[in-house]
Amino acid sequence: MTTAAPSLPQDEVELRRTRHLHPTQWRNPEPASRYHLVVIGAGPAGVAAARAAAAAGARVALLERAQIGGTSLNTGCVPSKALIRTARLCADLRDAARYGARVSDETAPPDFGRAMERMRRIRARLADDDSARRLVASGIDLFFGEARFAGTDCLRVDGTMLHFAKALIATGARPNIPAIPGLVETGYLTHENIFDLTTLPPRMLVIGGGPLGCEMAQAFCRLGAKVTLVQDRPLFLPREERDAAQLLSDALARDGIAIRLNNRITAVRGQGETRFVEMVSDNYHSTVEVDAILTGIGHVANVDGLDLERAEVECNRASGVRVDDFLRTSNPRIYAAGDVCMEHKYAHAAAAAARLAVSNALFRGSERLSRLVIPWCTFTDPEIAHVGLYVREANRRGIPVKTYTVPMHEIDRAVIDSEREGFAKIHVQDHTDRILGATVVARNAGDMINGLTLAMESGLGLRRLERVIHAYPTQAEVIRAATDAYRASRLTERVRARLTRWLDKT
Amino acid sequence: MSEKYSATPASAAAGRPSLDALDDESLLDRLQRAACDYFTQAGNPHNGLMADTSREGSPSSIAVTGFALSCYPVAVERGWMSRAEALQRSLAALRFFRASEQSDRPDATGYKGFYYHFLDMHTGGRTWTCELSMIDTAMLIAGMLTAREYFDTDAAAERDVRELADEIYLRVDWHWAQDGKSTIRQGWKPECGFLHYGWDGYNEAIVLYALAAGSPAHAITDECYRAWTLTYQWENLYGHDFLYAGPLFVHHYSHAWIDFRGIRDRFMHEKRCDYFENSRRAALVQREYARRNPNGFAGYGESCWGLSACDGPSVGRLDASGEPHRLFGYSARGVPYGPDDGTVSAPAVLASLPFEPQLALQGLRHMLAQYPEMLSGDRLAASFNPSLADSHGRPWVSDGHYGLDQGIVAMMIENHRSGLPWRLMRRNPWLVRGLRRAGFRGGWLENVAPETSR
Ligand SMILES: Cc1cc2nc3c(=O)[nH]c(=O)nc-3n(C[C@H](O)[C@H](O)[C@H](O)COP(=O)(O)OP(=O)(O)OC[C@H]3O[C@@H](n4cnc5c(N)ncnc54)[C@H](O)[C@@H]3O)c2cc1C
């Protein structure tokens, strides 16, 4: 065992967060004889479900064993994006001269301690929104403690039995630790404790090139660490399309990250404070020396200790709680939403699914998860955002696809900002204007994907989208450029000839 | 053994008219001859193996050897080589591969009928610890099959060519190369088994899939080709609809052997296009990219384009604005996402000749006039980079010559001039069978006997 796990400073900021998210003197309420809905887990899914049910007048209990806000607020979206903001600024400062701006000392390293402090302050500030007090004020019975099913219609929390008409499992997921010999012995970081760091590890190795691995590798590199990013596949973000993954790989390399694609880690050894990570690519063996390892490839559903068998809820280790398209588990009283059961693990997806589950559970709705149009974004620089189908999915389903591609270098604002890297690809059903999906790679792709999501959700095709006027100059004009391309390609020779004839007459 | 296989071109014959004074036909003739000559200079006559590049100590590349085999018939027809010499050279290669070691030993020449990407020029064994390469094997085999079709007389030696080519083709275990998956793997090493490089999307592999589907002995599964085409993306870029692939060479390599005019698979049928037309559009997209020149590189324009897999500068220099210029060395440059460091490939432009004769020639003439340094002894360098000019304004130019460039240039000029390589391969029964199994229909495919076999 090498270094001890990082420990979070117990300052005023952290006390404030605890006060909001898990007050130390908390006393669970007297339970109602039977709840319309019991929600297990107070992450984005659980909170959204409890609020929706309470707003509709249902008697609802919300159970949380740790902190309200779940992964998203405490160890996920919020802290990571706060750090990424600082990291992006560091990269901009490094680029300052190119823009004719000047920084007094370009070589001064970022102040990691301050960056983490800022992140903690922001996290505590956002904790206020979903604080215990506010949830109770909105009519929710909030229980702290470990939940455990006692039967098909009841569960126990902190020694108290709760009976329910319906229940929602929203217990999220935790990082999966790869079975690498020596990893456990030498110690590693996951998203659960990396945000507790107060000093920057000088050399860091990130295992796994999915969204979290790429985001954190780039952030820590920009904050001054020497980062190696190891991925056992040929490209990062295997789910995204090849061009997006390739552009990201180029961007990460440009930042100075040592990229190890197609590398499998075989062992980790510790010696003093140093860790030696051994890997193999085809038949080339190599060893990288680092001070810290960040891991957590993939997720495992948080179901241990829930006694799901007693509730007759089926579950499997790889994909979590088994649900149908209505988010109902094998027990018709019990639903699930969020990371515990969904393939796409995002806060907004968890919340949207939870609302859908509440409507199905309490109000006999028949809404389908597959009908939701859910975008997502990897917050690297450039960002990689996607909504809807990928081309390969459409191909597999036999839907003919045509993609309108606009490189960002075609967009004035991207040129003005010197942010020419990236593209928008809008996939439409061939010979129609129906949008099937889109991928945007751009510095602020996450913001840009929302317009396309809006279009898809409201059934606007490229023809209608063409009429949307975009403010000039904005990077979102890339969408207008795609509709222009659509119009140009629709204007067949025949139509053009007819237009010319008409013009000649006037 | 210390024979050197150098491919330094015979110094440009003095007194010949300069290239820009020549009409198109004579210009192409000169360039094509110099390209073909690479194969008489860079080969080992004993085993028929061809050097990957003209650089000192270069190993042999099996793909370049495949190009060599395809270019001998061209050289014969053009009167640059006797039929006897071409036969001799082709037999040397075929006999070598037929007798070479096929086993899972790390220094063998091949395994399961496939061959290692790079072989020792002398011993013919695997060099470095390179991979058993499926696509490069396909190009080698395509060369052998070209020879099989060309040497069609009853002379014993010519019959030998045909028998050897068939034997070598028939023993390739294409099905094994699927490794139980839906598509063909790209490589294999005795040290670690199949390699997993992401090989999604359209690329130069149609010739591989067609040959693999045509084998009566070890064909890929029925769904294999279709599974690969499911990774295609049909895109509208710069006003052109096309089956997208970034690097220009992707739109050429399979086309060196396969006449795609008028024949269509299911994908192209749906898109009302064909692979020939698609390569034409790819050239237009490349040219449009260079015209727009998003990164502002020197020289780029309507007559200076061609981003492809090629050599490039790797040692950093500052550009005019004092910014360090990122350089990518040998890499697969592509449009529109690069990587782009200002390096373009004239051979890639010339290889677009059959698809866009006028634009390719116009581009080539312009580049030759502006950057004569990229031509030595009538042979095109792999690439040049006008953004990295020396104090005399001369561009960076890739050292020596690459066999792949010379091969594709010689073949595509011939396909443009006479269509000889296409014509030869149109009658190859294995290719015809493979194209049909892959779902190609129409055009010349309808006019060949269903299962021509000698
Ligand atoms: C580093 C990182 C960055 C991320 N960035 C983004 C991003 O930018 N955008 C985005 O959309 N998503 C992001 N995510 C993913 C996002 O955080 C999750 O998808 C989201 O938190 C899932 O919400 P959830 O409610 O399903 O589960 P969680 O947020 O995990 O909440 C589950 C809750 O259930 C509680 N619980 C578990 N078991 C029990 C039990 N037996 N009894 C009582 N309570 C229990 C847990 O304590 C937890 O509070 C990120 C994740 C990480 C790790």
PDB file of N, CA, C and O and ligand atoms in Angstrom, chain A residues 40-46 63-72 75-77 80-81 145-147 170-173 191 195 212 215-216 299 302 304-306 337-340 345-348 350 377 379, ligand 1:
ATOM      1  N   ILE A  40     -35.907   5.349  -3.658  1.00  0.00           N
ATOM      2  CA  ILE A  40     -34.641   4.993  -3.004  1.00  0.00           C
ATOM      3  C   ILE A  40     -33.488   5.645  -3.753  1.00  0.00           C
ATOM      4  O   ILE A  40     -33.257   5.347  -4.919  1.00  0.00           O
ATOM      5  N   GLY A  41     -32.803   6.530  -3.069  1.00  0.00           N
ATOM      6  CA  GLY A  41     -31.667   7.224  -3.679  1.00  0.00           C
ATOM      7  C   GLY A  41     -32.050   8.648  -4.034  1.00  0.00           C
ATOM      8  O   GLY A  41     -33.068   8.876  -4.699  1.00  0.00           O
ATOM      9  N   ALA A  42     -31.253   9.603  -3.583  1.00  0.00           N
ATOM     10  CA  ALA A  42     -31.580  11.016  -3.825  1.00  0.00           C
ATOM     11  C   ALA A  42     -30.574  11.671  -4.755  1.00  0.00           C
ATOM     12  O   ALA A  42     -30.086  12.774  -4.520  1.00  0.00           O
ATOM     13  N   GLY A  43     -30.219  10.968  -5.833  1.00  0.00           N
ATOM     14  CA  GLY A  43     -29.434  11.580  -6.908  1.00  0.00           C
ATOM     15  C   GLY A  43     -30.376  12.315  -7.838  1.00  0.00           C
ATOM     16  O   GLY A  43     -31.556  12.520  -7.491  1.00  0.00           O
ATOM     17  N   PRO A  44     -29.928  12.695  -9.028  1.00  0.00           N
ATOM     18  CA  PRO A  44     -30.801  13.406  -9.974  1.00  0.00           C
ATOM     19  C   PRO A  44     -32.106  12.662 -10.244  1.00  0.00           C
ATOM     20  O   PRO A  44     -33.167  13.280 -10.313  1.00  0.00           O
ATOM     21  N   ALA A  45     -32.030  11.340 -10.360  1.00  0.00           N
ATOM     22  CA  ALA A  45     -33.242  10.569 -10.645  1.00  0.00           C
ATOM     23  C   ALA A  45     -34.185  10.630  -9.460  1.00  0.00           C
ATOM     24  O   ALA A  45     -35.372  10.970  -9.600  1.00  0.00           O
ATOM     25  N   GLY A  46     -33.684  10.295  -8.282  1.00  0.00           N
ATOM     26  CA  GLY A  46     -34.530  10.226  -7.092  1.00  0.00           C
ATOM     27  C   GLY A  46     -35.149  11.568  -6.746  1.00  0.00           C
ATOM     28  O   GLY A  46     -36.357  11.655  -6.448  1.00  0.00           O
ATOM     29  N   LEU A  63     -35.453   8.266   0.168  1.00  0.00           N
ATOM     30  CA  LEU A  63     -34.474   7.625   1.057  1.00  0.00           C
ATOM     31  C   LEU A  63     -33.061   7.810   0.527  1.00  0.00           C
ATOM     32  O   LEU A  63     -32.809   7.546  -0.655  1.00  0.00           O
ATOM     33  N   GLU A  64     -32.165   8.246   1.382  1.00  0.00           N
ATOM     34  CA  GLU A  64     -30.783   8.444   0.932  1.00  0.00           C
ATOM     35  C   GLU A  64     -29.830   7.978   2.022  1.00  0.00           C
ATOM     36  O   GLU A  64     -29.988   8.315   3.189  1.00  0.00           O
ATOM     37  N   ARG A  65     -28.821   7.193   1.618  1.00  0.00           N
ATOM     38  CA  ARG A  65     -27.900   6.677   2.630  1.00  0.00           C
ATOM     39  C   ARG A  65     -26.699   7.592   2.827  1.00  0.00           C
ATOM     40  O   ARG A  65     -26.037   7.538   3.845  1.00  0.00           O
ATOM     41  N   ALA A  66     -26.415   8.401   1.813  1.00  0.00           N
ATOM     42  CA  ALA A  66     -25.223   9.260   1.933  1.00  0.00           C
ATOM     43  C   ALA A  66     -25.641  10.719   1.794  1.00  0.00           C
ATOM     44  O   ALA A  66     -26.180  11.296   2.727  1.00  0.00           O
ATOM     45  N   GLN A  67     -25.401  11.303   0.621  1.00  0.00           N
ATOM     46  CA  GLN A  67     -25.720  12.708   0.465  1.00  0.00           C
ATOM     47  C   GLN A  67     -26.723  12.948  -0.652  1.00  0.00           C
ATOM     48  O   GLN A  67     -26.620  12.345  -1.736  1.00  0.00           O
ATOM     49  N   ILE A  68     -27.639  13.864  -0.405  1.00  0.00           N
ATOM     50  CA  ILE A  68     -28.573  14.268  -1.455  1.00  0.00           C
ATOM     51  C   ILE A  68     -27.749  14.812  -2.627  1.00  0.00           C
ATOM     52  O   ILE A  68     -26.674  15.367  -2.438  1.00  0.00           O
ATOM     53  N   GLY A  69     -28.279  14.644  -3.800  1.00  0.00           N
ATOM     54  CA  GLY A  69     -27.544  15.130  -4.977  1.00  0.00           C
ATOM     55  C   GLY A  69     -26.821  14.005  -5.683  1.00  0.00           C
ATOM     56  O   GLY A  69     -26.517  14.097  -6.865  1.00  0.00           O
ATOM     57  N   GLY A  70     -26.546  12.932  -4.935  1.00  0.00           N
ATOM     58  CA  GLY A  70     -25.934  11.754  -5.545  1.00  0.00           C
ATOM     59  C   GLY A  70     -24.594  12.042  -6.191  1.00  0.00           C
ATOM     60  O   GLY A  70     -23.885  12.975  -5.816  1.00  0.00           O
ATOM     61  N   THR A  71     -24.292  11.224  -7.162  1.00  0.00           N
ATOM     62  CA  THR A  71     -23.022  11.353  -7.864  1.00  0.00           C
ATOM     63  C   THR A  71     -22.912  12.707  -8.537  1.00  0.00           C
ATOM     64  O   THR A  71     -21.883  13.381  -8.460  1.00  0.00           O
ATOM     65  N   SER A  72     -23.992  13.103  -9.186  1.00  0.00           N
ATOM     66  CA  SER A  72     -23.944  14.287 -10.019  1.00  0.00           C
ATOM     67  C   SER A  72     -23.418  15.501  -9.265  1.00  0.00           C
ATOM     68  O   SER A  72     -22.459  16.154  -9.675  1.00  0.00           O
ATOM     69  N   THR A  75     -19.811  14.080  -6.604  1.00  0.00           N
ATOM     70  CA  THR A  75     -18.552  13.540  -7.132  1.00  0.00           C
ATOM     71  C   THR A  75     -18.591  13.369  -8.647  1.00  0.00           C
ATOM     72  O   THR A  75     -17.801  12.622  -9.210  1.00  0.00           O
ATOM     73  N   GLY A  76     -19.521  14.026  -9.312  1.00  0.00           N
ATOM     74  CA  GLY A  76     -19.655  13.821 -10.760  1.00  0.00           C
ATOM     75  C   GLY A  76     -19.692  15.115 -11.534  1.00  0.00           C
ATOM     76  O   GLY A  76     -18.720  15.866 -11.569  1.00  0.00           O
ATOM     77  N   CYS A  77     -20.855  15.382 -12.116  1.00  0.00           N
ATOM     78  CA  CYS A  77     -21.002  16.521 -13.029  1.00  0.00           C
ATOM     79  C   CYS A  77     -20.473  17.821 -12.446  1.00  0.00           C
ATOM     80  O   CYS A  77     -19.656  18.502 -13.074  1.00  0.00           O
ATOM     81  N   SER A  80     -16.620  18.029 -11.543  1.00  0.00           N
ATOM     82  CA  SER A  80     -15.784  17.855 -12.732  1.00  0.00           C
ATOM     83  C   SER A  80     -15.888  19.072 -13.645  1.00  0.00           C
ATOM     84  O   SER A  80     -14.891  19.564 -14.162  1.00  0.00           O
ATOM     85  N   LYS A  81     -17.109  19.582 -13.813  1.00  0.00           N
ATOM     86  CA  LYS A  81     -17.251  20.732 -14.709  1.00  0.00           C
ATOM     87  C   LYS A  81     -16.629  21.987 -14.106  1.00  0.00           C
ATOM     88  O   LYS A  81     -16.124  22.860 -14.824  1.00  0.00           O
ATOM     89  N   GLY A 145     -30.554   6.919   5.600  1.00  0.00           N
ATOM     90  CA  GLY A 145     -30.254   5.560   6.031  1.00  0.00           C
ATOM     91  C   GLY A 145     -30.216   4.625   4.840  1.00  0.00           C
ATOM     92  O   GLY A 145     -30.644   4.978   3.746  1.00  0.00           O
ATOM     93  N   GLU A 146     -29.704   3.427   5.090  1.00  0.00           N
ATOM     94  CA  GLU A 146     -29.573   2.417   4.046  1.00  0.00           C
ATOM     95  C   GLU A 146     -30.928   1.737   3.836  1.00  0.00           C
ATOM     96  O   GLU A 146     -31.511   1.233   4.786  1.00  0.00           O
ATOM     97  N   ALA A 147     -31.394   1.742   2.593  1.00  0.00           N
ATOM     98  CA  ALA A 147     -32.692   1.116   2.333  1.00  0.00           C
ATOM     99  C   ALA A 147     -32.512  -0.355   1.995  1.00  0.00           C
ATOM    100  O   ALA A 147     -31.509  -0.740   1.390  1.00  0.00           O
ATOM    101  N   ALA A 170     -33.614   4.202  -7.470  1.00  0.00           N
ATOM    102  CA  ALA A 170     -32.774   5.206  -8.144  1.00  0.00           C
ATOM    103  C   ALA A 170     -31.448   5.304  -7.410  1.00  0.00           C
ATOM    104  O   ALA A 170     -31.012   6.375  -7.011  1.00  0.00           O
ATOM    105  N   THR A 171     -30.839   4.145  -7.225  1.00  0.00           N
ATOM    106  CA  THR A 171     -29.654   4.087  -6.379  1.00  0.00           C
ATOM    107  C   THR A 171     -28.355   4.315  -7.134  1.00  0.00           C
ATOM    108  O   THR A 171     -27.271   4.229  -6.564  1.00  0.00           O
ATOM    109  N   GLY A 172     -28.448   4.576  -8.434  1.00  0.00           N
ATOM    110  CA  GLY A 172     -27.251   4.946  -9.189  1.00  0.00           C
ATOM    111  C   GLY A 172     -26.271   3.808  -9.388  1.00  0.00           C
ATOM    112  O   GLY A 172     -26.620   2.624  -9.298  1.00  0.00           O
ATOM    113  N   ALA A 173     -25.037   4.177  -9.674  1.00  0.00           N
ATOM    114  CA  ALA A 173     -24.003   3.185  -9.961  1.00  0.00           C
ATOM    115  C   ALA A 173     -22.698   3.669  -9.348  1.00  0.00           C
ATOM    116  O   ALA A 173     -22.559   4.835  -8.988  1.00  0.00           O
ATOM    117  N   HIS A 191     -13.613   8.633  -9.190  1.00  0.00           N
ATOM    118  CA  HIS A 191     -14.317   9.918  -9.097  1.00  0.00           C
ATOM    119  C   HIS A 191     -14.848  10.144  -7.691  1.00  0.00           C
ATOM    120  O   HIS A 191     -15.179  11.254  -7.323  1.00  0.00           O
ATOM    121  N   PHE A 195     -11.969  14.280  -6.177  1.00  0.00           N
ATOM    122  CA  PHE A 195     -12.302  15.681  -5.902  1.00  0.00           C
ATOM    123  C   PHE A 195     -11.989  16.073  -4.460  1.00  0.00           C
ATOM    124  O   PHE A 195     -12.234  17.201  -4.048  1.00  0.00           O
ATOM    125  N   LEU A 212     -15.536  10.053 -19.004  1.00  0.00           N
ATOM    126  CA  LEU A 212     -14.940  10.530 -17.760  1.00  0.00           C
ATOM    127  C   LEU A 212     -13.428  10.518 -17.830  1.00  0.00           C
ATOM    128  O   LEU A 212     -12.765  11.468 -17.409  1.00  0.00           O
ATOM    129  N   GLU A 215     -12.294  13.436 -20.070  1.00  0.00           N
ATOM    130  CA  GLU A 215     -12.493  14.740 -19.423  1.00  0.00           C
ATOM    131  C   GLU A 215     -11.456  14.970 -18.336  1.00  0.00           C
ATOM    132  O   GLU A 215     -10.822  16.031 -18.267  1.00  0.00           O
ATOM    133  N   MET A 216     -11.273  13.974 -17.476  1.00  0.00           N
ATOM    134  CA  MET A 216     -10.362  14.159 -16.348  1.00  0.00           C
ATOM    135  C   MET A 216      -8.903  14.204 -16.793  1.00  0.00           C
ATOM    136  O   MET A 216      -8.103  14.968 -16.259  1.00  0.00           O
ATOM    137  N   HIS A 299     -19.407   1.077 -15.054  1.00  0.00           N
ATOM    138  CA  HIS A 299     -20.115   1.228 -13.786  1.00  0.00           C
ATOM    139  C   HIS A 299     -20.737  -0.085 -13.379  1.00  0.00           C
ATOM    140  O   HIS A 299     -21.049  -0.905 -14.221  1.00  0.00           O
ATOM    141  N   ASN A 302     -25.660   0.088  -8.147  1.00  0.00           N
ATOM    142  CA  ASN A 302     -25.695   0.015  -6.682  1.00  0.00           C
ATOM    143  C   ASN A 302     -26.906  -0.788  -6.245  1.00  0.00           C
ATOM    144  O   ASN A 302     -27.985  -0.228  -6.051  1.00  0.00           O
ATOM    145  N   ASP A 304     -26.204  -3.808  -4.163  1.00  0.00           N
ATOM    146  CA  ASP A 304     -25.793  -4.662  -3.047  1.00  0.00           C
ATOM    147  C   ASP A 304     -26.510  -4.189  -1.782  1.00  0.00           C
ATOM    148  O   ASP A 304     -26.589  -3.001  -1.517  1.00  0.00           O
ATOM    149  N   GLY A 305     -27.020  -5.107  -1.034  1.00  0.00           N
ATOM    150  CA  GLY A 305     -27.648  -4.738   0.229  1.00  0.00           C
ATOM    151  C   GLY A 305     -29.096  -4.298   0.089  1.00  0.00           C
ATOM    152  O   GLY A 305     -29.757  -4.019   1.089  1.00  0.00           O
ATOM    153  N   LEU A 306     -29.607  -4.209  -1.141  1.00  0.00           N
ATOM    154  CA  LEU A 306     -31.003  -3.800  -1.311  1.00  0.00           C
ATOM    155  C   LEU A 306     -31.966  -4.966  -1.107  1.00  0.00           C
ATOM    156  O   LEU A 306     -33.165  -4.769  -0.982  1.00  0.00           O
ATOM    157  N   ALA A 337     -34.992   3.934 -12.327  1.00  0.00           N
ATOM    158  CA  ALA A 337     -34.563   4.983 -13.264  1.00  0.00           C
ATOM    159  C   ALA A 337     -33.139   5.418 -12.936  1.00  0.00           C
ATOM    160  O   ALA A 337     -32.687   5.269 -11.804  1.00  0.00           O
ATOM    161  N   GLY A 338     -32.482   5.936 -13.937  1.00  0.00           N
ATOM    162  CA  GLY A 338     -31.126   6.464 -13.732  1.00  0.00           C
ATOM    163  C   GLY A 338     -30.039   5.424 -13.942  1.00  0.00           C
ATOM    164  O   GLY A 338     -30.260   4.370 -14.563  1.00  0.00           O
ATOM    165  N   ASP A 339     -28.880   5.711 -13.411  1.00  0.00           N
ATOM    166  CA  ASP A 339     -27.699   4.881 -13.642  1.00  0.00           C
ATOM    167  C   ASP A 339     -27.880   3.428 -13.212  1.00  0.00           C
ATOM    168  O   ASP A 339     -27.183   2.545 -13.696  1.00  0.00           O
ATOM    169  N   VAL A 340     -28.801   3.184 -12.284  1.00  0.00           N
ATOM    170  CA  VAL A 340     -28.954   1.822 -11.781  1.00  0.00           C
ATOM    171  C   VAL A 340     -29.503   0.878 -12.848  1.00  0.00           C
ATOM    172  O   VAL A 340     -29.333  -0.328 -12.760  1.00  0.00           O
ATOM    173  N   LYS A 345     -25.660   6.871 -19.101  1.00  0.00           N
ATOM    174  CA  LYS A 345     -25.533   7.323 -17.724  1.00  0.00           C
ATOM    175  C   LYS A 345     -25.247   8.817 -17.668  1.00  0.00           C
ATOM    176  O   LYS A 345     -24.098   9.252 -17.701  1.00  0.00           O
ATOM    177  N   TYR A 346     -26.324   9.581 -17.632  1.00  0.00           N
ATOM    178  CA  TYR A 346     -26.221  11.039 -17.573  1.00  0.00           C
ATOM    179  C   TYR A 346     -27.257  11.557 -16.600  1.00  0.00           C
ATOM    180  O   TYR A 346     -28.351  10.978 -16.470  1.00  0.00           O
ATOM    181  N   ALA A 347     -26.924  12.686 -15.972  1.00  0.00           N
ATOM    182  CA  ALA A 347     -27.811  13.254 -14.971  1.00  0.00           C
ATOM    183  C   ALA A 347     -29.167  13.624 -15.569  1.00  0.00           C
ATOM    184  O   ALA A 347     -30.214  13.313 -15.003  1.00  0.00           O
ATOM    185  N   HIS A 348     -29.123  14.291 -16.736  1.00  0.00           N
ATOM    186  CA  HIS A 348     -30.395  14.730 -17.319  1.00  0.00           C
ATOM    187  C   HIS A 348     -31.233  13.544 -17.800  1.00  0.00           C
ATOM    188  O   HIS A 348     -32.459  13.571 -17.750  1.00  0.00           O
ATOM    189  N   ALA A 350     -31.176  10.596 -16.355  1.00  0.00           N
ATOM    190  CA  ALA A 350     -31.697   9.990 -15.129  1.00  0.00           C
ATOM    191  C   ALA A 350     -32.938  10.747 -14.666  1.00  0.00           C
ATOM    192  O   ALA A 350     -33.968  10.142 -14.331  1.00  0.00           O
ATOM    193  N   CYS A 377     -23.249  14.908 -23.845  1.00  0.00           N
ATOM    194  CA  CYS A 377     -22.059  15.660 -24.215  1.00  0.00           C
ATOM    195  C   CYS A 377     -20.881  15.218 -23.374  1.00  0.00           C
ATOM    196  O   CYS A 377     -21.022  14.965 -22.189  1.00  0.00           O
ATOM    197  N   PHE A 379     -17.498  16.670 -22.020  1.00  0.00           N
ATOM    198  CA  PHE A 379     -17.019  18.042 -21.872  1.00  0.00           C
ATOM    199  C   PHE A 379     -15.509  18.168 -21.967  1.00  0.00           C
ATOM    200  O   PHE A 379     -14.861  18.739 -21.096  1.00  0.00           O
TER     201      PHE A 379
HETATM  202  C1  LIG C   1     -16.837  12.382 -12.842  1.00  0.00           C
HETATM  203  C2  LIG C   1     -18.211  12.342 -13.417  1.00  0.00           C
HETATM  204  C3  LIG C   1     -18.642  13.326 -14.267  1.00  0.00           C
HETATM  205  C4  LIG C   1     -19.922  13.306 -14.784  1.00  0.00           C
HETATM  206  N1  LIG C   1     -20.306  14.299 -15.617  1.00  0.00           N
HETATM  207  C5  LIG C   1     -21.553  14.305 -16.112  1.00  0.00           C
HETATM  208  C6  LIG C   1     -21.998  15.358 -16.929  1.00  0.00           C
HETATM  209  O1  LIG C   1     -21.259  16.284 -17.227  1.00  0.00           O
HETATM  210  N2  LIG C   1     -23.264  15.347 -17.383  1.00  0.00           N
HETATM  211  C7  LIG C   1     -24.129  14.345 -17.057  1.00  0.00           C
HETATM  212  O2  LIG C   1     -25.271  14.382 -17.479  1.00  0.00           O
HETATM  213  N3  LIG C   1     -23.734  13.313 -16.302  1.00  0.00           N
HETATM  214  C8  LIG C   1     -22.469  13.267 -15.819  1.00  0.00           C
HETATM  215  N4  LIG C   1     -22.079  12.239 -15.015  1.00  0.00           N
HETATM  216  C9  LIG C   1     -23.030  11.143 -14.739  1.00  0.00           C
HETATM  217  C10 LIG C   1     -24.047  11.529 -13.679  1.00  0.00           C
HETATM  218  O3  LIG C   1     -23.390  11.942 -12.526  1.00  0.00           O
HETATM  219  C11 LIG C   1     -24.953  10.360 -13.371  1.00  0.00           C
HETATM  220  O4  LIG C   1     -25.510   9.878 -14.543  1.00  0.00           O
HETATM  221  C12 LIG C   1     -26.082  10.729 -12.444  1.00  0.00           C
HETATM  222  O5  LIG C   1     -25.579  11.148 -11.214  1.00  0.00           O
HETATM  223  C13 LIG C   1     -27.013   9.537 -12.226  1.00  0.00           C
HETATM  224  O6  LIG C   1     -28.031   9.865 -11.366  1.00  0.00           O
HETATM  225  P1  LIG C   1     -28.790   8.776 -10.499  1.00  0.00           P
HETATM  226  O7  LIG C   1     -29.791   9.527  -9.724  1.00  0.00           O
HETATM  227  O8  LIG C   1     -29.228   7.679 -11.339  1.00  0.00           O
HETATM  228  O9  LIG C   1     -27.675   8.146  -9.522  1.00  0.00           O
HETATM  229  P2  LIG C   1     -26.700   8.824  -8.474  1.00  0.00           P
HETATM  230  O10 LIG C   1     -26.427  10.218  -8.795  1.00  0.00           O
HETATM  231  O11 LIG C   1     -25.547   7.914  -8.361  1.00  0.00           O
HETATM  232  O12 LIG C   1     -27.521   8.803  -7.126  1.00  0.00           O
HETATM  233  C14 LIG C   1     -27.844   7.612  -6.460  1.00  0.00           C
HETATM  234  C15 LIG C   1     -28.049   7.891  -4.985  1.00  0.00           C
HETATM  235  O13 LIG C   1     -28.568   6.739  -4.376  1.00  0.00           O
HETATM  236  C16 LIG C   1     -27.986   6.573  -3.090  1.00  0.00           C
HETATM  237  N5  LIG C   1     -28.097   5.166  -2.698  1.00  0.00           N
HETATM  238  C17 LIG C   1     -27.516   4.102  -3.290  1.00  0.00           C
HETATM  239  N6  LIG C   1     -27.867   2.973  -2.681  1.00  0.00           N
HETATM  240  C18 LIG C   1     -28.711   3.308  -1.658  1.00  0.00           C
HETATM  241  C19 LIG C   1     -29.407   2.577  -0.665  1.00  0.00           C
HETATM  242  N7  LIG C   1     -29.328   1.260  -0.584  1.00  0.00           N
HETATM  243  N8  LIG C   1     -30.172   3.266   0.196  1.00  0.00           N
HETATM  244  C20 LIG C   1     -30.272   4.606   0.136  1.00  0.00           C
HETATM  245  N9  LIG C   1     -29.634   5.342  -0.787  1.00  0.00           N
HETATM  246  C21 LIG C   1     -28.861   4.703  -1.677  1.00  0.00           C
HETATM  247  C22 LIG C   1     -26.575   7.049  -3.303  1.00  0.00           C
HETATM  248  O14 LIG C   1     -25.977   7.418  -2.092  1.00  0.00           O
HETATM  249  C23 LIG C   1     -26.767   8.213  -4.256  1.00  0.00           C
HETATM  250  O15 LIG C   1     -26.895   9.421  -3.567  1.00  0.00           O
HETATM  251  C24 LIG C   1     -20.800  12.246 -14.462  1.00  0.00           C
HETATM  252  C25 LIG C   1     -20.384  11.238 -13.613  1.00  0.00           C
HETATM  253  C26 LIG C   1     -19.106  11.273 -13.078  1.00  0.00           C
HETATM  254  C27 LIG C   1     -18.676  10.191 -12.165  1.00  0.00           C
END
